[in-house]
């Protein structure tokens, strides 16, 4: 019996309308457009409005992906949402999206793997589909990071943005599908990138809420170095597992955290610049949403062509990192 593969049959994304530019940030903290552009490549990011939540963007991105896939929500077996900014501690944002879509048959849950969350979700959905436990799956990455960023801390507030991306996967017999997924973690470095609370360790007491420790904390420089090395390793693992070399790749869609990280990986891999997808300039770092937003843009603008060999490569808090190789 042929083992089915998971194929992406629809992509979608959704972003807030409000644009926050580097010039806007110059008026909020001691920074400059020059510093942000030269150190990160970011020029602007999107910020959710009051009344817009992680599930708002996830649902919209999912609807767009389902429409492209021509799949009815009731046909979904599985809904996975990568997020570190869920609507609530519980229930999962995936369950909220399930209700919004009317995807009555699907099992729904969130994945907490920070910026690698979408690729972790793809890896899980791939296993469900390969084993025959699911035929159609919705995988999303969705974040409203603007609500966990300290807007008075110039070290972090310039970096992040809000949004969501989604894909619909279906069982497929043939080569044009996910070829392999690799996921990795190293908890020994968790403190380099984390949000101290509120949570079990730091409950939402008035003392904690006033402590100014409710926001994302990052030792950027350390994370930068580990990210480049880990993403390079994950890229090689994906290519080696499928007997490909860098020369076979048509497109790399890396996590969009920093233009310098992306350039360093491209250089270390020896990949032509025009084979590396970049949109960090427009959206900043949207954590788990960054790869599915980029994938949707690459798909809708025709950059992804039938039979393209595409590598997705992520790194984030945990630490976590991951790669997914696919034939489009
Ligand atoms: O999403 C997954 C994981 N996240 C990442 O992959 C992010 C990884 N890290 C980075 O992208 C970079 O490390 C940053 C963009 C966060 C920082 O760039 P850097 O080149 O590593 O700068 P740095 O941390 O070494 O800081 C250099 C200086 C510091 O000043 P001093 O201490 O040298 O006087 C900072 O205070 O730049 C200062 N600085 C700023 N100056 C103006 C930090 N942020 C700003 C700012 N504007 N917004």
Coordinates of C-alpha atoms and ligand atoms in Angstrom, one line a residue:
X1 CA 0.0 0.0 0.0
X2 CA 1.3 3.4 -0.9
X3 CA 1.9 5.7 2.1
X4 CA 0.2 9.1 1.4
X5 CA 2.1 12.3 1.7
X6 CA 0.9 15.7 2.9
X7 CA 0.5 18.3 0.1
X8 CA -0.3 21.9 0.7
X9 CA -3.4 22.6 -1.4
X10 CA -4.2 26.1 -0.2
X11 CA -2.4 29.1 1.5
X12 CA -3.8 32.2 3.2
X13 CA -2.6 35.1 5.3
X14 CA -4.1 38.0 7.2
X15 CA -2.5 41.1 8.6
X16 CA -3.7 44.1 10.6
X17 CA -4.4 47.3 8.6
X18 CA -2.4 49.5 10.9
X19 CA 1.2 50.1 9.8
X20 CA 3.8 51.2 12.4
X21 CA 6.9 52.6 10.6
X22 CA 10.4 53.1 11.9
X23 CA 9.7 56.8 11.8
X24 CA 6.7 56.3 14.1
X25 CA 9.1 54.4 16.5
X26 CA 11.5 57.3 16.4
X27 CA 8.8 59.3 18.2
X28 CA 8.2 56.6 20.8
X29 CA 11.7 55.5 22.0
X30 CA 15.3 56.6 21.5
X31 CA 16.0 54.9 18.2
X32 CA 16.5 55.7 14.5
X33 CA 15.3 54.5 11.2
X34 CA 19.0 54.0 10.3
X35 CA 19.7 51.8 13.3
X36 CA 16.6 49.6 12.8
X37 CA 17.1 49.3 9.0
X38 CA 20.8 48.5 9.2
X39 CA 20.6 46.1 12.2
X40 CA 17.4 44.3 11.2
X41 CA 16.2 45.2 7.7
X42 CA 12.8 46.0 9.2
X43 CA 11.1 49.2 7.9
X44 CA 7.5 48.7 9.1
X45 CA 5.3 46.2 10.9
X46 CA 1.6 45.7 11.4
X47 CA -0.2 46.2 14.7
X48 CA -3.5 44.8 15.8
X49 CA -6.3 47.2 16.6
X50 CA -8.5 47.0 19.8
X51 CA -11.0 44.2 19.3
X52 CA -8.6 42.2 17.0
X53 CA -7.2 39.0 18.5
X54 CA -4.8 36.2 17.5
X55 CA -7.9 34.2 16.5
X56 CA -9.2 37.1 14.3
X57 CA -6.2 36.9 12.0
X58 CA -5.9 33.1 12.3
X59 CA -9.6 32.7 11.2
X60 CA -9.2 35.1 8.3
X61 CA -6.0 33.4 7.1
X62 CA -7.6 30.0 7.4
X63 CA -10.7 31.1 5.4
X64 CA -8.4 32.3 2.6
X65 CA -6.5 29.0 2.6
X66 CA -9.6 26.9 2.6
X67 CA -11.1 29.0 -0.2
X68 CA -8.0 28.4 -2.3
X69 CA -8.0 24.7 -1.5
X70 CA -11.7 24.5 -2.2
X71 CA -12.2 22.6 1.1
X72 CA -15.3 22.9 3.2
X73 CA -14.3 23.5 6.9
X74 CA -16.5 20.5 7.9
X75 CA -14.1 18.3 5.9
X76 CA -11.1 19.1 8.2
X77 CA -9.9 16.3 10.5
X78 CA -7.2 18.4 12.3
X79 CA -6.6 22.1 13.2
X80 CA -3.2 23.1 14.6
X81 CA -2.3 26.6 15.6
X82 CA 1.3 27.6 16.4
X83 CA 1.2 30.6 18.7
X84 CA 2.8 32.1 21.8
X85 CA 0.2 34.8 22.0
X86 CA -3.1 32.8 22.3
X87 CA -6.4 34.5 22.9
X88 CA -6.6 32.8 26.3
X89 CA -4.3 30.6 28.4
X90 CA -7.0 28.0 27.6
X91 CA -9.0 27.0 25.6
X92 CA -6.6 26.9 22.6
X93 CA -6.8 29.4 19.9
X94 CA -7.3 26.5 17.5
X95 CA -10.6 25.7 19.2
X96 CA -11.7 29.3 18.8
X97 CA -10.9 29.1 15.1
X98 CA -12.7 25.7 14.8
X99 CA -15.8 27.4 16.2
X100 CA -15.4 30.4 13.9
X101 CA -15.0 28.2 10.8
X102 CA -17.7 25.6 11.8
X103 CA -15.1 22.9 11.4
X104 CA -17.2 20.5 13.5
X105 CA -15.2 17.3 12.8
X106 CA -11.7 18.5 13.5
X107 CA -9.6 17.9 16.5
X108 CA -8.0 21.3 17.4
X109 CA -5.0 22.2 19.5
X110 CA -2.2 24.8 19.8
X111 CA 1.5 24.3 19.6
X112 CA 3.9 26.4 21.8
X113 CA 7.2 26.4 20.0
X114 CA 7.6 30.2 19.5
X115 CA 8.9 31.1 16.0
X116 CA 9.2 27.4 15.1
X117 CA 5.5 26.8 15.9
X118 CA 4.2 26.6 12.4
X119 CA 6.9 24.1 11.3
X120 CA 6.2 22.0 14.4
X121 CA 2.5 22.1 13.4
X122 CA 3.4 21.0 9.8
X123 CA 5.5 18.2 11.1
X124 CA 2.7 16.9 13.3
X125 CA 0.1 17.2 10.6
X126 CA 2.4 15.4 8.2
X127 CA 2.6 12.5 10.6
X128 CA -1.2 12.3 11.0
X129 CA -1.6 12.3 7.2
X130 CA 1.2 9.8 6.5
X131 CA -0.3 7.4 9.1
X132 CA -3.8 7.7 7.7
X133 CA -5.2 9.3 10.9
X134 CA -6.1 12.5 9.0
X135 CA -6.9 13.3 5.4
X136 CA -7.2 17.1 5.5
X137 CA -5.5 19.4 8.0
X138 CA -5.4 23.1 8.7
X139 CA -2.1 24.4 10.1
X140 CA -1.7 28.0 11.2
X141 CA 0.8 30.3 12.7
X142 CA -0.8 33.3 14.4
X143 CA 0.4 36.0 16.8
X144 CA -0.5 39.4 18.3
X145 CA 3.0 40.1 19.7
X146 CA 2.3 43.8 20.1
X147 CA 0.5 43.0 23.3
X148 CA 3.5 41.2 24.9
X149 CA 6.1 43.8 23.8
X150 CA 7.4 46.5 26.2
X151 CA 6.8 49.6 24.1
X152 CA 9.4 51.6 26.2
X153 CA 12.2 49.0 25.5
X154 CA 14.0 49.9 22.3
X155 CA 15.8 46.6 22.4
X156 CA 12.7 44.7 21.5
X157 CA 9.8 47.0 20.5
X158 CA 11.2 47.6 17.0
X159 CA 11.4 44.0 16.2
X160 CA 8.0 42.4 16.3
X161 CA 4.7 42.5 14.5
X162 CA 1.2 40.9 14.3
X163 CA -0.5 38.7 11.8
X164 CA -1.3 35.1 10.7
X165 CA -0.7 32.6 8.0
X166 CA -2.4 29.3 7.3
X167 CA -2.2 26.3 5.0
X168 CA -4.5 23.4 4.1
X169 CA -2.9 20.0 3.8
X170 CA -4.4 17.0 2.1
X171 CA -3.3 13.4 1.6
X172 CA -1.6 13.0 -1.8
X173 CA -0.1 10.2 -3.7
X174 CA 2.8 11.6 -5.6
X175 CA 6.1 13.6 -5.3
X176 CA 4.7 17.2 -5.1
X177 CA 4.2 17.2 -1.3
X178 CA 6.1 17.5 2.0
X179 CA 9.2 15.4 1.6
X180 CA 10.5 15.5 5.2
X181 CA 10.2 17.5 8.4
X182 CA 12.9 17.9 11.1
X183 CA 12.2 19.5 14.5
X184 CA 14.7 20.2 17.3
X185 CA 14.8 21.7 20.8
X186 CA 17.4 22.8 23.3
X187 CA 15.7 23.8 26.6
X188 CA 19.1 24.7 28.2
X189 CA 18.9 28.1 26.6
X190 CA 15.3 28.9 27.4
X191 CA 16.1 32.1 29.3
X192 CA 17.7 33.7 26.2
X193 CA 14.2 34.4 24.8
X194 CA 11.1 34.2 27.0
X195 CA 8.1 36.0 28.5
X196 CA 8.3 35.7 32.3
X197 CA 4.6 35.8 32.8
X198 CA 1.8 36.0 33.8
X199 CA 1.9 32.2 34.2
X200 CA 2.3 29.5 36.7
X201 CA 5.7 30.6 37.9
X202 CA 4.7 34.2 38.0
X203 CA 1.0 34.4 38.6
X204 CA -1.0 37.5 37.6
X205 CA -0.7 39.3 41.0
X206 CA -0.8 43.1 41.0
X207 CA 2.8 43.0 42.2
X208 CA 3.9 40.9 39.2
X209 CA 1.8 42.9 36.7
X210 CA 3.4 46.2 38.0
X211 CA 7.0 44.7 37.9
X212 CA 7.4 45.3 34.2
X213 CA 8.3 41.7 33.7
X214 CA 5.2 40.7 31.7
X215 CA 6.9 41.4 28.3
X216 CA 9.2 39.5 25.9
X217 CA 12.8 39.4 27.0
X218 CA 15.6 38.6 24.6
X219 CA 19.4 38.4 24.7
X220 CA 19.4 39.3 21.0
X221 CA 23.1 38.9 20.3
X222 CA 23.2 35.4 21.7
X223 CA 20.0 34.4 20.0
X224 CA 21.4 35.7 16.7
X225 CA 24.5 33.5 16.8
X226 CA 22.6 30.4 17.8
X227 CA 19.9 31.0 15.1
X228 CA 22.3 31.2 12.2
X229 CA 24.1 28.0 13.2
X230 CA 20.9 26.0 14.0
X231 CA 19.0 27.1 10.8
X232 CA 22.0 26.2 8.7
X233 CA 22.2 22.7 10.4
X234 CA 18.4 22.2 9.9
X235 CA 18.7 23.2 6.2
X236 CA 21.4 20.6 5.7
X237 CA 19.5 17.9 7.6
X238 CA 16.5 18.4 5.3
X239 CA 18.6 18.3 2.1
X240 CA 20.7 15.3 3.2
X241 CA 17.7 13.3 4.3
X242 CA 16.4 13.5 0.7
X243 CA 19.7 13.2 -1.2
X244 CA 19.5 16.8 -2.4
X245 CA 22.2 19.5 -2.4
X246 CA 21.8 23.3 -2.1
X247 CA 22.1 23.5 -5.9
X248 CA 18.8 21.6 -6.2
X249 CA 16.9 24.2 -4.1
X250 CA 14.6 26.7 -5.9
X251 CA 13.5 28.7 -2.9
X252 CA 14.4 29.1 0.8
X253 CA 11.6 30.6 3.0
X254 CA 13.4 31.3 6.3
X255 CA 11.8 32.6 9.5
X256 CA 11.7 36.4 9.2
X257 CA 13.4 37.7 12.3
X258 CA 16.3 39.8 11.0
X259 CA 17.6 40.5 7.5
X260 CA 21.2 39.9 8.7
X261 CA 20.3 36.4 10.0
X262 CA 18.6 35.6 6.7
X263 CA 21.6 36.9 4.7
X264 CA 24.1 35.0 6.9
X265 CA 22.2 31.7 6.3
X266 CA 22.0 32.2 2.6
X267 CA 25.7 33.0 2.5
X268 CA 26.7 30.0 4.6
X269 CA 24.6 27.7 2.5
X270 CA 26.0 29.2 -0.7
X271 CA 22.5 30.0 -2.0
X272 CA 21.8 32.7 -4.6
X273 CA 20.2 35.8 -3.1
X274 CA 17.2 35.6 -5.5
X275 CA 16.4 32.2 -4.1
X276 CA 15.8 33.5 -0.6
X277 CA 12.3 34.9 0.2
X278 CA 12.3 38.1 2.3
X279 CA 9.5 40.2 3.6
X280 CA 10.8 41.1 7.1
X281 CA 11.1 44.7 5.8
X282 CA 7.3 45.0 5.8
X283 CA 6.1 42.9 8.7
X284 CA 9.0 42.6 11.2
X285 CA 9.2 39.4 13.2
X286 CA 5.7 37.8 13.5
X287 CA 7.1 34.7 15.2
X288 CA 5.1 31.5 14.2
X289 CA 3.2 33.5 11.6
X290 CA 6.2 34.6 9.6
X291 CA 6.8 31.5 7.5
X292 CA 3.1 30.9 6.5
X293 CA 2.7 34.6 5.7
X294 CA 5.8 34.4 3.5
X295 CA 4.6 31.1 1.9
X296 CA 1.3 32.7 1.0
X297 CA 2.9 35.7 -0.5
X298 CA 5.3 33.5 -2.5
X299 CA 2.4 31.4 -3.7
X300 CA 0.0 34.3 -4.6
X301 CA 2.7 36.3 -6.4
X302 CA 3.7 33.3 -8.6
X303 CA 7.2 32.9 -7.1
X304 CA 6.3 29.3 -6.2
X305 CA 6.1 27.3 -9.4
X306 CA 4.9 23.7 -9.9
X307 CA 7.7 21.3 -9.0
X308 CA 9.8 23.9 -7.2
X309 CA 11.9 22.5 -4.4
X310 CA 11.2 24.6 -1.4
X311 CA 12.8 24.7 2.0
X312 CA 11.2 26.2 5.1
X313 CA 13.6 26.9 8.0
X314 CA 12.8 28.3 11.4
X315 CA 14.3 29.2 14.8
X316 CA 12.8 30.6 18.0
X317 CA 12.4 30.6 21.8
X318 CA 12.7 27.3 23.6
X319 CA 15.1 27.1 22.0
X320 CA 13.4 25.4 19.1
X321 CA 14.3 25.1 15.4
X322 CA 12.9 23.1 12.4
X323 CA 13.0 22.6 8.7
X324 CA 10.5 21.3 6.2
X325 CA 11.5 20.3 2.6
X326 CA 8.7 20.1 0.0
X327 CA 8.1 19.7 -3.7
X328 CA 5.6 22.3 -4.7
Ligands
LIG1 O1 12.4 35.2 16.4 C1 13.4 34.3 16.7 C2 14.5 34.7 17.5 N1 14.9 36.1 17.4 C3 15.9 36.5 16.6 O2 16.4 35.7 15.8 C4 16.5 37.9 16.9 C5 18.0 37.7 17.0 N2 18.7 38.9 17.3 C6 18.7 40.0 16.6 O3 18.0 40.1 15.6 C7 19.7 41.1 16.9 O4 20.6 40.7 17.9 C8 19.0 42.4 17.4 C9 18.4 43.1 16.2 C10 18.0 42.2 18.5 C11 20.1 43.4 18.0 O5 21.1 43.6 17.0 P1 22.6 43.5 17.4 O6 23.5 43.9 16.3 O7 22.8 42.1 18.0 O8 22.8 44.6 18.5 P2 23.2 44.5 20.1 O9 22.2 43.7 20.8 O10 24.6 44.0 20.1 O11 23.1 46.0 20.6 C12 24.0 47.0 20.1 C13 23.6 48.3 20.6 C14 23.4 48.4 22.1 O12 24.0 49.5 22.6 P3 25.3 49.5 23.5 O13 25.0 48.6 24.7 O14 26.3 48.8 22.6 O15 25.6 50.9 23.8 C15 21.9 48.5 22.2 O16 21.5 49.3 23.4 O17 22.4 48.9 20.0 C16 21.6 49.4 21.0 N3 20.2 49.2 20.6 C17 19.5 50.2 19.9 N4 19.9 51.4 19.4 C18 19.0 52.1 18.7 C19 19.4 48.2 20.7 N5 18.2 48.4 20.2 C20 18.3 49.7 19.6 C21 17.4 50.5 18.9 N6 17.8 51.7 18.5 N7 16.1 50.1 18.6

